[in-house]
Short mmCIF file of N, CA and C and ligand atoms in Angstrom, two decimals:
data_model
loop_
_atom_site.label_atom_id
_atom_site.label_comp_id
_atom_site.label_asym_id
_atom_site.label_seq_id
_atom_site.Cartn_x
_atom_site.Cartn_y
_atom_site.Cartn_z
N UNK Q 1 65.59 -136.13 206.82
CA UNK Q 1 66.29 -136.54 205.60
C UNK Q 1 66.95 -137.89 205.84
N UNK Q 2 66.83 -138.46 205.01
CA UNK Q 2 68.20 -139.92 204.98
C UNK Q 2 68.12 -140.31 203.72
N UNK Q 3 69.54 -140.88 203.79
CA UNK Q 3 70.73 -141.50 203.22
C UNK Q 3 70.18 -142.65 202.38
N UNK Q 4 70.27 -142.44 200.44
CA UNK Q 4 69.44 -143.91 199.89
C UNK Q 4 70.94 -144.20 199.52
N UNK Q 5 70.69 -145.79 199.26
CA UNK Q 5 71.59 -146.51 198.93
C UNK Q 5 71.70 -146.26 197.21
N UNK Q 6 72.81 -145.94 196.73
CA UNK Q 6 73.30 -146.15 195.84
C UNK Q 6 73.42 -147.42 194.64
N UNK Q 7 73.26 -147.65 193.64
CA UNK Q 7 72.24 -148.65 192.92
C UNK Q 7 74.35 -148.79 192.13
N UNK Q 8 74.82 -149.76 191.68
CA UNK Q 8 75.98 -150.08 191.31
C UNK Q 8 75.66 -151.15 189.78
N UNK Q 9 76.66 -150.56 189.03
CA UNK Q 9 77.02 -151.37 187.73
C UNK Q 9 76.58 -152.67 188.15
N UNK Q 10 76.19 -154.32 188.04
CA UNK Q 10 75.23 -154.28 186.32
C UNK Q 10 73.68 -154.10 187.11
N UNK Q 11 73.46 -153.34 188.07
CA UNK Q 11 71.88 -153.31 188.35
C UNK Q 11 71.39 -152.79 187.19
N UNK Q 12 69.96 -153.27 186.72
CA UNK Q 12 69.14 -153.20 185.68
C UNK Q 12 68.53 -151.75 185.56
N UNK Q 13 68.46 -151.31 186.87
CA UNK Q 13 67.78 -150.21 186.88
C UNK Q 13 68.48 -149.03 186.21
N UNK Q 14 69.55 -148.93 186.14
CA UNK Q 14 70.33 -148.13 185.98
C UNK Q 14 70.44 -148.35 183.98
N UNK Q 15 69.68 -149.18 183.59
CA UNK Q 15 69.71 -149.32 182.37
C UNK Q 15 68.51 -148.67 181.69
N UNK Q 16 67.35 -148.36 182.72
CA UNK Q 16 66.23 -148.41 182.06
C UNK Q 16 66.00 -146.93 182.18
N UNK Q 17 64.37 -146.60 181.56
CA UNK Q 17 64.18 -144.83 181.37
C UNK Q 17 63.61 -144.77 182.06
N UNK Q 18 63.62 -143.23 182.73
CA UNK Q 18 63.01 -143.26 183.76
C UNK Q 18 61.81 -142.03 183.35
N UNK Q 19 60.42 -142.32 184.26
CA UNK Q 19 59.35 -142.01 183.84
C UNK Q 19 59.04 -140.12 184.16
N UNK Q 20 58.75 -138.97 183.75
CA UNK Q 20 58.42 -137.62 183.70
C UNK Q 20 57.66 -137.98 184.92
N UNK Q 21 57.91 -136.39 185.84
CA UNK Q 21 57.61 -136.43 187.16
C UNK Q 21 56.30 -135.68 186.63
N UNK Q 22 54.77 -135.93 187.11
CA UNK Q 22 53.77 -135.75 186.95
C UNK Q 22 53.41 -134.63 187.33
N UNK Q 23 54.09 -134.53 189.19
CA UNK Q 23 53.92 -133.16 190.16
C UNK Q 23 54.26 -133.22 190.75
N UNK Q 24 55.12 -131.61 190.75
CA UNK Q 24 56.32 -131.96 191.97
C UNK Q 24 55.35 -131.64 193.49
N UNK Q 25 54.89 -132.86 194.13
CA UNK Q 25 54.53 -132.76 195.18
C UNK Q 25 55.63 -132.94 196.56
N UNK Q 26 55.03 -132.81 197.74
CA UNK Q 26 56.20 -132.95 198.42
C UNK Q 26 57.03 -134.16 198.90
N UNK Q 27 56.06 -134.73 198.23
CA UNK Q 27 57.21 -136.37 198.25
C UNK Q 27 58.69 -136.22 197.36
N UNK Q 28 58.08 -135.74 196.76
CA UNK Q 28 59.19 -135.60 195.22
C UNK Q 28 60.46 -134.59 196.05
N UNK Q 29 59.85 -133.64 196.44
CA UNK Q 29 60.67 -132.42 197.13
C UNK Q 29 61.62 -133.02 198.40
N UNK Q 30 60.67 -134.11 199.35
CA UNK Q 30 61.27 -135.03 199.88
C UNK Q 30 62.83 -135.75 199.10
N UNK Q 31 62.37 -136.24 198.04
CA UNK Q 31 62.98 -137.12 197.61
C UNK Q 31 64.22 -136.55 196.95
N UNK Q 32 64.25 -135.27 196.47
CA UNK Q 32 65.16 -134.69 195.99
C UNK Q 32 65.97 -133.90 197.08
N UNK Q 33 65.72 -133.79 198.35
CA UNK Q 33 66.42 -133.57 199.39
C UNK Q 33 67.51 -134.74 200.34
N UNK Q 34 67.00 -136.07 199.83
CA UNK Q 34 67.40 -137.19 200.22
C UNK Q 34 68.40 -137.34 199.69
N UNK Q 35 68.12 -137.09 198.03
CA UNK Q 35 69.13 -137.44 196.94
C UNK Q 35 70.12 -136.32 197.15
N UNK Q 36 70.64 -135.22 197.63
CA UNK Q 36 70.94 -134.41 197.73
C UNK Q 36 72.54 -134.69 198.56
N UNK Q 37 71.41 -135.33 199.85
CA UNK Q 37 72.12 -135.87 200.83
C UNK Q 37 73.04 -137.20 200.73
N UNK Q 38 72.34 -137.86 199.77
CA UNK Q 38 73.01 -138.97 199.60
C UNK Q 38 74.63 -138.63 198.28
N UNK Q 39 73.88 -137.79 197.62
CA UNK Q 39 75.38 -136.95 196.67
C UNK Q 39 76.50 -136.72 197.42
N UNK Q 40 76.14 -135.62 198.72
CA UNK Q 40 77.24 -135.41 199.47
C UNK Q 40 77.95 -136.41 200.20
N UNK Q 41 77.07 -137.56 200.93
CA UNK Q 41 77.56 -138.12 201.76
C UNK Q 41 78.72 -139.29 201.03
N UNK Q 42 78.92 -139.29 199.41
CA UNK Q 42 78.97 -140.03 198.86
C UNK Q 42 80.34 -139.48 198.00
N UNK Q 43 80.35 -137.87 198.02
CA UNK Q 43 81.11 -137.16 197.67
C UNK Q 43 81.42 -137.04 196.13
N UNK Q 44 79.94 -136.62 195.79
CA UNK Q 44 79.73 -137.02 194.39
C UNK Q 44 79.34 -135.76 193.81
N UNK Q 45 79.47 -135.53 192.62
CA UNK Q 45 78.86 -133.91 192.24
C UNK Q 45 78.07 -134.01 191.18
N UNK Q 46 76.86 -135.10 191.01
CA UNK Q 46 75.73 -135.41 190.72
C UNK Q 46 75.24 -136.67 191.04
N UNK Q 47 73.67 -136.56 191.38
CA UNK Q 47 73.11 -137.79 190.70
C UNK Q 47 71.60 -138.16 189.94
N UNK Q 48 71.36 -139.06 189.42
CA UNK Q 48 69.86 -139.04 189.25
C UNK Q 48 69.06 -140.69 189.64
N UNK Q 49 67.61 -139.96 189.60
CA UNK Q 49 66.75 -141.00 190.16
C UNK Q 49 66.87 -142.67 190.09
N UNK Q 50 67.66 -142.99 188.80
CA UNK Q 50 67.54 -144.10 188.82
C UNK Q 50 68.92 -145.09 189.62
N UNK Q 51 69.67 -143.80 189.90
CA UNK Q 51 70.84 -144.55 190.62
C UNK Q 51 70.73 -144.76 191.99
N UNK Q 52 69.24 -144.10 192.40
CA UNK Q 52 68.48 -144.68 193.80
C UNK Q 52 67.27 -145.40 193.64
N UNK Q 53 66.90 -145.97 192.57
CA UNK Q 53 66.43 -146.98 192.05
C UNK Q 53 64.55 -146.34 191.90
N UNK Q 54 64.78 -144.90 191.70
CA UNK Q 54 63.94 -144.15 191.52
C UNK Q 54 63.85 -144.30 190.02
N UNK Q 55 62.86 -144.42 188.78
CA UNK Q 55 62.55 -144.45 187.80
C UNK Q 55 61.89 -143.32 187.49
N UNK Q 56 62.09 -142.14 188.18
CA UNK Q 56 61.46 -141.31 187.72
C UNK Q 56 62.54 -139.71 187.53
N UNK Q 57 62.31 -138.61 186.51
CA UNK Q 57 63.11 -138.04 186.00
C UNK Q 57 63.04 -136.85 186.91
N UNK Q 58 64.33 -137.07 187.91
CA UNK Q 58 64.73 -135.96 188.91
C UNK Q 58 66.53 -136.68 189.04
N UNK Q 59 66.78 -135.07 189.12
CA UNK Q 59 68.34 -135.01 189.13
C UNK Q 59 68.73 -133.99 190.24
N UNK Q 60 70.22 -134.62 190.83
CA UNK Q 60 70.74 -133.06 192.09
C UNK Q 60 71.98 -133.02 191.61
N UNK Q 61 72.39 -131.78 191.52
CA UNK Q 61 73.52 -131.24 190.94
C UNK Q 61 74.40 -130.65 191.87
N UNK Q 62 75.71 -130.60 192.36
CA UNK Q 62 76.67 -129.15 192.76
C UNK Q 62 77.99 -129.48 192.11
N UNK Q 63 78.39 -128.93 191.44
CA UNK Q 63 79.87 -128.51 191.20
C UNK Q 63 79.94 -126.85 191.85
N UNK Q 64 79.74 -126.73 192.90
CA UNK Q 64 79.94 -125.52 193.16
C UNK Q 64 81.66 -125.66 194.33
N UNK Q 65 82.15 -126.53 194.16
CA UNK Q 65 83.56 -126.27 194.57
C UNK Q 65 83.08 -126.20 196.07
N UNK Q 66 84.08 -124.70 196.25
CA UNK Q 66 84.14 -124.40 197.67
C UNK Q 66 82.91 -123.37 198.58
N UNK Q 67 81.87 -123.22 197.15
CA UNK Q 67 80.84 -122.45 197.19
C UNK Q 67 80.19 -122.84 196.68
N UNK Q 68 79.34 -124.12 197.87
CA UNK Q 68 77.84 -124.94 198.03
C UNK Q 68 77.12 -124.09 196.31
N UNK Q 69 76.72 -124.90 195.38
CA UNK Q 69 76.09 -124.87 194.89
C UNK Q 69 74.76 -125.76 194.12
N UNK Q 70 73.71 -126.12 195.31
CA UNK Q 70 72.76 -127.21 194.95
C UNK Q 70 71.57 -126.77 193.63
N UNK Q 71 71.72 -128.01 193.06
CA UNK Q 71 70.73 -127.82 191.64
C UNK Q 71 69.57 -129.17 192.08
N UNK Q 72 68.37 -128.39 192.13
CA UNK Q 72 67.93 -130.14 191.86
C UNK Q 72 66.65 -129.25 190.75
N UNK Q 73 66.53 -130.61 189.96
CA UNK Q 73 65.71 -130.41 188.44
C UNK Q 73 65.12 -131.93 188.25
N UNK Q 74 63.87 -131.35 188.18
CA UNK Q 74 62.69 -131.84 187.65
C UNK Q 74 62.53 -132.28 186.21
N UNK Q 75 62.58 -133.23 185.82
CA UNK Q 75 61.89 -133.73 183.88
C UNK Q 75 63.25 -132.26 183.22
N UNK Q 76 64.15 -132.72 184.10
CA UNK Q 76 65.56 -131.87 183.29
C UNK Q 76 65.16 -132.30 181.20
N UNK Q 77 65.64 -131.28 180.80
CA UNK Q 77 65.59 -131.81 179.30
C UNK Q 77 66.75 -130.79 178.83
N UNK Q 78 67.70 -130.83 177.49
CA UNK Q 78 68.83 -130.44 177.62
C UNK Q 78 68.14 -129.51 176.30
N UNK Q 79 67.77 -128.06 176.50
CA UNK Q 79 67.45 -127.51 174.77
C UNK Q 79 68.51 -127.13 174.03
N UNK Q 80 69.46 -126.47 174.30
CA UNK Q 80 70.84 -126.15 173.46
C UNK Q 80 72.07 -126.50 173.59
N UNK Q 81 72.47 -127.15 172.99
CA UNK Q 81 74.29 -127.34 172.67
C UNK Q 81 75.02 -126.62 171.96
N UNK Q 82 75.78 -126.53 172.37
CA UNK Q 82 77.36 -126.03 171.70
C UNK Q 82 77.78 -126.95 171.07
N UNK Q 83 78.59 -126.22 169.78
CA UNK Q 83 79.20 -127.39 168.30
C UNK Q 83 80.19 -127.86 169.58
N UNK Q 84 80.93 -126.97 169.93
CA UNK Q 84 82.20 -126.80 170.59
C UNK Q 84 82.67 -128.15 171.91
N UNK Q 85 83.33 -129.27 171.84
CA UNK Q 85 83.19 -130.53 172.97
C UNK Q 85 84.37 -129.90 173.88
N UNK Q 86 84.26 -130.27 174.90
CA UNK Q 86 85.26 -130.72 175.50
C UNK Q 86 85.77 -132.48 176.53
N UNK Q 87 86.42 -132.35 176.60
CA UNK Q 87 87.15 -133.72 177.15
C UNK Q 87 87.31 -133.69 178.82
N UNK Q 88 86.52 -134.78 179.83
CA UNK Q 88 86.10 -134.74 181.08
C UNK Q 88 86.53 -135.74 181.39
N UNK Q 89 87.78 -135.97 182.56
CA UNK Q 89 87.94 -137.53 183.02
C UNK Q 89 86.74 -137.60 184.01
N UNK Q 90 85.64 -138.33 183.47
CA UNK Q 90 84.49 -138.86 184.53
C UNK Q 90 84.45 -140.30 185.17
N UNK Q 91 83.96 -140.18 186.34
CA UNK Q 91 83.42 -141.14 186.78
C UNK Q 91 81.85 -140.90 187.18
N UNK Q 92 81.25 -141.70 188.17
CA UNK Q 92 79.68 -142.17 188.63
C UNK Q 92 80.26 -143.07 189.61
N UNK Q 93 79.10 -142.56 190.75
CA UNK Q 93 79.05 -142.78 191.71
C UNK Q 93 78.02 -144.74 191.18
N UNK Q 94 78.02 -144.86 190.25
CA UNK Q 94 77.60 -146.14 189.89
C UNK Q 94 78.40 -146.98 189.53
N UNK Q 95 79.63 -146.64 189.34
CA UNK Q 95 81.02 -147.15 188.49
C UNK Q 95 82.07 -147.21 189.43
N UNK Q 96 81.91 -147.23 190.80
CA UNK Q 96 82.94 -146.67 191.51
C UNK Q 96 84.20 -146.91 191.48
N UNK Q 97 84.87 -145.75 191.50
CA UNK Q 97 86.08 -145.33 191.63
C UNK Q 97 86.79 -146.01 190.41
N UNK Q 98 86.12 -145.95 189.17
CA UNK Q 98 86.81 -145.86 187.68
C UNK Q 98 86.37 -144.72 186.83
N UNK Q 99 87.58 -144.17 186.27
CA UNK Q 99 87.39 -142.92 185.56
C UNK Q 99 87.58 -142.78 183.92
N UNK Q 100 87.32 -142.44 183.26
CA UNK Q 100 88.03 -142.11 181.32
C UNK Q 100 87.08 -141.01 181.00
N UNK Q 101 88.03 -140.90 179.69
CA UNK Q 101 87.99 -139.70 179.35
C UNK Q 101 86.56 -139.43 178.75
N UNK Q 102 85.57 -138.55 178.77
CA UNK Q 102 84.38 -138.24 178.03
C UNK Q 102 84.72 -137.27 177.11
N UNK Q 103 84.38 -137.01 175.61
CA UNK Q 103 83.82 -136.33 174.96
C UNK Q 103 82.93 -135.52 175.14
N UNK Q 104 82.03 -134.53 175.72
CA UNK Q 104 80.20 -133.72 175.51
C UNK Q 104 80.62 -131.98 175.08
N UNK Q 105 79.06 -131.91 175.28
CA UNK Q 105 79.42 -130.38 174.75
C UNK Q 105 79.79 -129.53 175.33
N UNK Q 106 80.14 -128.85 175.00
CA UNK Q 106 81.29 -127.25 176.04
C UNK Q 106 80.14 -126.96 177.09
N UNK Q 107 78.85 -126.24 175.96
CA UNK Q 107 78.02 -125.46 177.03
C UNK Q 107 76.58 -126.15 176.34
N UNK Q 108 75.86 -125.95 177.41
CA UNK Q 108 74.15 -126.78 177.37
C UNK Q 108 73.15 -125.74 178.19
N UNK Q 109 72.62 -125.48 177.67
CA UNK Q 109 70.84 -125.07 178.08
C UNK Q 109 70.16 -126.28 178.22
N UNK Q 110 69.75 -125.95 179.68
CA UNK Q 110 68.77 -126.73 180.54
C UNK Q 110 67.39 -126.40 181.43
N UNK Q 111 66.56 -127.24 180.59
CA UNK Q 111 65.18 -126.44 180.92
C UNK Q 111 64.44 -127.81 182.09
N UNK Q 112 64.22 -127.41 183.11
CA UNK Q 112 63.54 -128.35 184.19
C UNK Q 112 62.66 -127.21 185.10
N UNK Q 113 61.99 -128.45 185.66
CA UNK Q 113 61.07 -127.83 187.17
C UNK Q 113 61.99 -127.68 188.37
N UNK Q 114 61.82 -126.51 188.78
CA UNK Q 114 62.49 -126.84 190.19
C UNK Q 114 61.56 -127.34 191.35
N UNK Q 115 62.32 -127.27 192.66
CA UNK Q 115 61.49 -128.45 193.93
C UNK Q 115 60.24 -127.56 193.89
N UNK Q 116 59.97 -126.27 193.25
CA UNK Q 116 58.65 -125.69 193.91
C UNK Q 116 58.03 -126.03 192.55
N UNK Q 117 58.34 -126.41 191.13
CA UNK Q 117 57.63 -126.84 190.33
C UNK Q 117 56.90 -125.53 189.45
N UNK Q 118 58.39 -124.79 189.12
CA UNK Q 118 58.55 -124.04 188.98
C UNK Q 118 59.25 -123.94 187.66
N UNK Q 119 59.18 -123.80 186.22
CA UNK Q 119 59.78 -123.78 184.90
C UNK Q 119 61.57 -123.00 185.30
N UNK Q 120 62.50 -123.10 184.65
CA UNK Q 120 63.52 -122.84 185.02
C UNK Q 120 64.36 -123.12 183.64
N UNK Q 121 65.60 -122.31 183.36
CA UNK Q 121 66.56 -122.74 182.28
C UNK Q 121 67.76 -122.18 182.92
N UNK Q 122 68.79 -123.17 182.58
CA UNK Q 122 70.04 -122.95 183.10
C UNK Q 122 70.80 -123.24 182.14
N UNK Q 123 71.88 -122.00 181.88
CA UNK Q 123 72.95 -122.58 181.01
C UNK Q 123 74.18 -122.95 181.60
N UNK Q 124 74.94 -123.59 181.56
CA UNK Q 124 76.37 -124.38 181.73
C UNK Q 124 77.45 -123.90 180.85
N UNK Q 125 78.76 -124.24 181.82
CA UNK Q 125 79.56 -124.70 181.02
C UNK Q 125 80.72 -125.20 181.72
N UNK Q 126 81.73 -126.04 180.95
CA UNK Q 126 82.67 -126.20 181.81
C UNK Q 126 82.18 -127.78 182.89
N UNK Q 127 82.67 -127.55 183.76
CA UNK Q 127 81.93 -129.37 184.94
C UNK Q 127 80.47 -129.08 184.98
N UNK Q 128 79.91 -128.18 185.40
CA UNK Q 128 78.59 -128.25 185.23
C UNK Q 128 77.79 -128.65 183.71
N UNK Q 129 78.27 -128.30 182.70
CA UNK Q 129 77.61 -128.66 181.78
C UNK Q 129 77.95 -130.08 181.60
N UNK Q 130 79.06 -130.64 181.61
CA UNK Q 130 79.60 -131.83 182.06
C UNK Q 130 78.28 -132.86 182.67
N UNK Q 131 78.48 -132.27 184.30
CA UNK Q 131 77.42 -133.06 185.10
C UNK Q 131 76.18 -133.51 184.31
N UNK Q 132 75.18 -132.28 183.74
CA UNK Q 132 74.19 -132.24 183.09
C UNK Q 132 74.02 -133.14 182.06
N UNK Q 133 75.09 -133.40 181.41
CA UNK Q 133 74.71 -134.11 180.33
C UNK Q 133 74.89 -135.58 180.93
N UNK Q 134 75.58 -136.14 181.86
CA UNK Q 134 76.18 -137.30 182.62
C UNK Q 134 74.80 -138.06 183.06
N UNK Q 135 74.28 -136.73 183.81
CA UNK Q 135 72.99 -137.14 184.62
C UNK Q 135 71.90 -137.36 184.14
N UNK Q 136 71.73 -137.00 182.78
CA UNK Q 136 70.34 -136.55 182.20
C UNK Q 136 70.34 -138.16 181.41
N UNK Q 137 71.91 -138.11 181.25
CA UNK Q 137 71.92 -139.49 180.44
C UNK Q 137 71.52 -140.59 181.11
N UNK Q 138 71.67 -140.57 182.41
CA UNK Q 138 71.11 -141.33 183.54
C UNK Q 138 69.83 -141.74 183.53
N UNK Q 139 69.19 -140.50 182.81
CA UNK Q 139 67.80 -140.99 183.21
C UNK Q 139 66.99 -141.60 181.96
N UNK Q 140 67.76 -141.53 180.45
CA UNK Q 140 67.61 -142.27 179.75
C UNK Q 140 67.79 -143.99 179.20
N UNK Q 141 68.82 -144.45 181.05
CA UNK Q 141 69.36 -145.47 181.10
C UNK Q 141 71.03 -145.41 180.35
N UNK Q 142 71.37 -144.37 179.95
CA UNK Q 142 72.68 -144.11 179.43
C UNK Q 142 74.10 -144.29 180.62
N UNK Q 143 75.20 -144.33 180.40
CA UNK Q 143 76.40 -144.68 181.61
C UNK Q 143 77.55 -144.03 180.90
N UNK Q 144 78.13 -143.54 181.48
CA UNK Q 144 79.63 -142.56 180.73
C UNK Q 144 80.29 -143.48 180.35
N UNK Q 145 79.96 -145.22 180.55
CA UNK Q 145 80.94 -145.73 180.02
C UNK Q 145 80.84 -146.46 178.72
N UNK Q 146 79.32 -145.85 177.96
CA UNK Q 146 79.03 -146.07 177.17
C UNK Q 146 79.42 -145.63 175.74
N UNK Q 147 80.14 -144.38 176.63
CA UNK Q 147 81.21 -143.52 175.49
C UNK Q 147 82.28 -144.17 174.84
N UNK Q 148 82.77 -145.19 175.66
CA UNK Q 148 84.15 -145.74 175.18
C UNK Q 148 83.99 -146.80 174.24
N UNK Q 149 85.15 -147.21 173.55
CA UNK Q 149 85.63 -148.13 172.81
C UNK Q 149 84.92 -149.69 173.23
N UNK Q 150 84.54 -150.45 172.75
CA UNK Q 150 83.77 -151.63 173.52
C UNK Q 150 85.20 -152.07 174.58
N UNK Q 151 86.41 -152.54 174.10
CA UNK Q 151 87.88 -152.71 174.56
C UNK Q 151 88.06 -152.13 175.43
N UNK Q 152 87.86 -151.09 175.79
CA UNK Q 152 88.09 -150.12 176.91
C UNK Q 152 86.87 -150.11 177.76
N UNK Q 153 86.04 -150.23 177.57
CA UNK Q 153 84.97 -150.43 178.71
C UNK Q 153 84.61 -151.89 179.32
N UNK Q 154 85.32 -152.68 178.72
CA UNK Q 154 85.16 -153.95 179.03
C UNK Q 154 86.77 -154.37 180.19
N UNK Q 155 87.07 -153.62 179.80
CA UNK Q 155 88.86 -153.91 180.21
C UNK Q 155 88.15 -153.11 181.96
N UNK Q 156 87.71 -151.35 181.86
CA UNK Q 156 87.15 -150.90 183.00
C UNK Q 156 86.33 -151.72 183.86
N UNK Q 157 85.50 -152.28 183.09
CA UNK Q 157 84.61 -153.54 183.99
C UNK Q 157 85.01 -154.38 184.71
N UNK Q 158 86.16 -154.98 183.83
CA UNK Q 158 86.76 -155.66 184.48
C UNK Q 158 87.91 -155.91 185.71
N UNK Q 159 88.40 -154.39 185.65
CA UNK Q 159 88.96 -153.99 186.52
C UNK Q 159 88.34 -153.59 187.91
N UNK Q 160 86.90 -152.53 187.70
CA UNK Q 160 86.32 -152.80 188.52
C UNK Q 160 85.31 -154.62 189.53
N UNK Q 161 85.66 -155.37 188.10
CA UNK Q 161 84.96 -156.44 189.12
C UNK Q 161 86.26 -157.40 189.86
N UNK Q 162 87.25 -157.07 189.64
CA UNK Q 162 88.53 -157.58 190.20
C UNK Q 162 89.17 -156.59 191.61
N UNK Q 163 88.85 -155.53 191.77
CA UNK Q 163 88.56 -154.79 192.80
C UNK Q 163 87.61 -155.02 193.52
N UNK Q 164 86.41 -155.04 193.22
CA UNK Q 164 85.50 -155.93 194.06
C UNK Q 164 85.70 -157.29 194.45
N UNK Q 165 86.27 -158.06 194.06
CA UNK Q 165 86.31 -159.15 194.41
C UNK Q 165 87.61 -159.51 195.33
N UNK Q 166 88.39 -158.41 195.06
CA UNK Q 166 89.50 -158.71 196.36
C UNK Q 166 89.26 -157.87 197.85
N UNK Q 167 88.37 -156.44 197.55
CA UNK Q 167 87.63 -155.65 198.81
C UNK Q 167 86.86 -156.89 199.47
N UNK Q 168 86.22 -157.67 198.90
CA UNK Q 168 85.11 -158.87 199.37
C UNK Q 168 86.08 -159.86 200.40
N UNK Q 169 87.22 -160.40 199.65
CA UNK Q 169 88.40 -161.20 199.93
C UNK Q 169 88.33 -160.86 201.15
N UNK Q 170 89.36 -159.24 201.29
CA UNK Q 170 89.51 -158.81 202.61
C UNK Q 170 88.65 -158.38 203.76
N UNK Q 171 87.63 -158.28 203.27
CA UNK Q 171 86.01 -158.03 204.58
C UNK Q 171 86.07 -159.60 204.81
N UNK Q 172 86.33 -160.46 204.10
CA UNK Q 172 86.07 -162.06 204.90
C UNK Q 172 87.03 -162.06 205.96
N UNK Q 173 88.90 -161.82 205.49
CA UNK Q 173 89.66 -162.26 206.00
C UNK Q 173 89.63 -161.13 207.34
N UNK Q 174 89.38 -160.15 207.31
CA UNK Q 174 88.82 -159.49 208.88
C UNK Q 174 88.04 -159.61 209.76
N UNK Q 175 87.06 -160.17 209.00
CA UNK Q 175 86.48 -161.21 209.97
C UNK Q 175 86.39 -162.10 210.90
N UNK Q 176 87.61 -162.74 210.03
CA UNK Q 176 87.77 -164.31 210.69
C UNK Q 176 88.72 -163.85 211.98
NI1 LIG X 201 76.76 -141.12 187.15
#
């Protein structure tokens, strides 16, 4: 297994759709074990393909807390919602370390392949249904921070690129 690099706000890729997995062969199974690894090591409780600059529609899931719970899904597609929303301070491991509030639905039915390529439906609710909808949006080129106010996501941007630019500051001045 190893560790992919993580794809960060304004990479392109992270804008675009990503393509239905054809067959889950064992590359794919590979690849969703990688991504798995790279969630944890990252301390993240989802991600999808295109935030490892994968264009293709595979997602890994755990909100399982203190009791490991790994999801990985194939050409995920979301069949049922709840009228019912609730409100999620999210972030993405693409956005790092900025959070606001999301709007989605309470609970979601989710129909994907699993790594054996295998039909599957899962219902949610609560952070997991959360995740699901976060990630799936991922692979439509969607970003949680697309939810907000233009004002408020521009203000986040900007905060994150003023954080970056003083982390940068200080990796020079340790250097020297
Ligand atoms: Ni994300």
């Amino acid at each position: 297994m190893s560790k992919l690099q993580v794809l960060e706000v304004p990479h392109p890729v992270l804008r675009q759709k990503a393509e239905p997995v054809q067959a889950v062969t064992p590359a794919v199974k590979q690849l969703l074990a990688d991504m798995l690894e790279t969630m944890y090591a990252t301390h993240g409780v989802g991600l999808a393909g295109n935030q490892v600059g994968e264009l293709r529609r595979m997602v890994v899931v755990d909100c399982g807390g203190e009791q490991p719970d790994p999801i990985k899904l194939v050409n995920p597609e979301i069949i049922d919602r709840s009228d019912e929303m609730i409100c999620h301070n999210e972030g993405c491991l693409s956005v790092p370390r900025e959070y606001a509030d999301v709007e989605r639905h309470a609970r979601v039915t989710v129909r994907y392949l699993d790594e054996n390529g295998h039909p599957q439906t899962r219902t949610a609710e609560g952070l997991l249904a959360v995740a699901f909808q976060h990630e799936i949006d991922h692979l439509d080129g969607k970003l949680f921070i697309d939810y907000l106010s233009p004002l408020k996501r521009k203000l986040l941007l900007k905060h994150l690129e003023k954080r970056r630019k003083k982390e940068a500051r200080l990796a020079e001045e340790a250097e020297v």
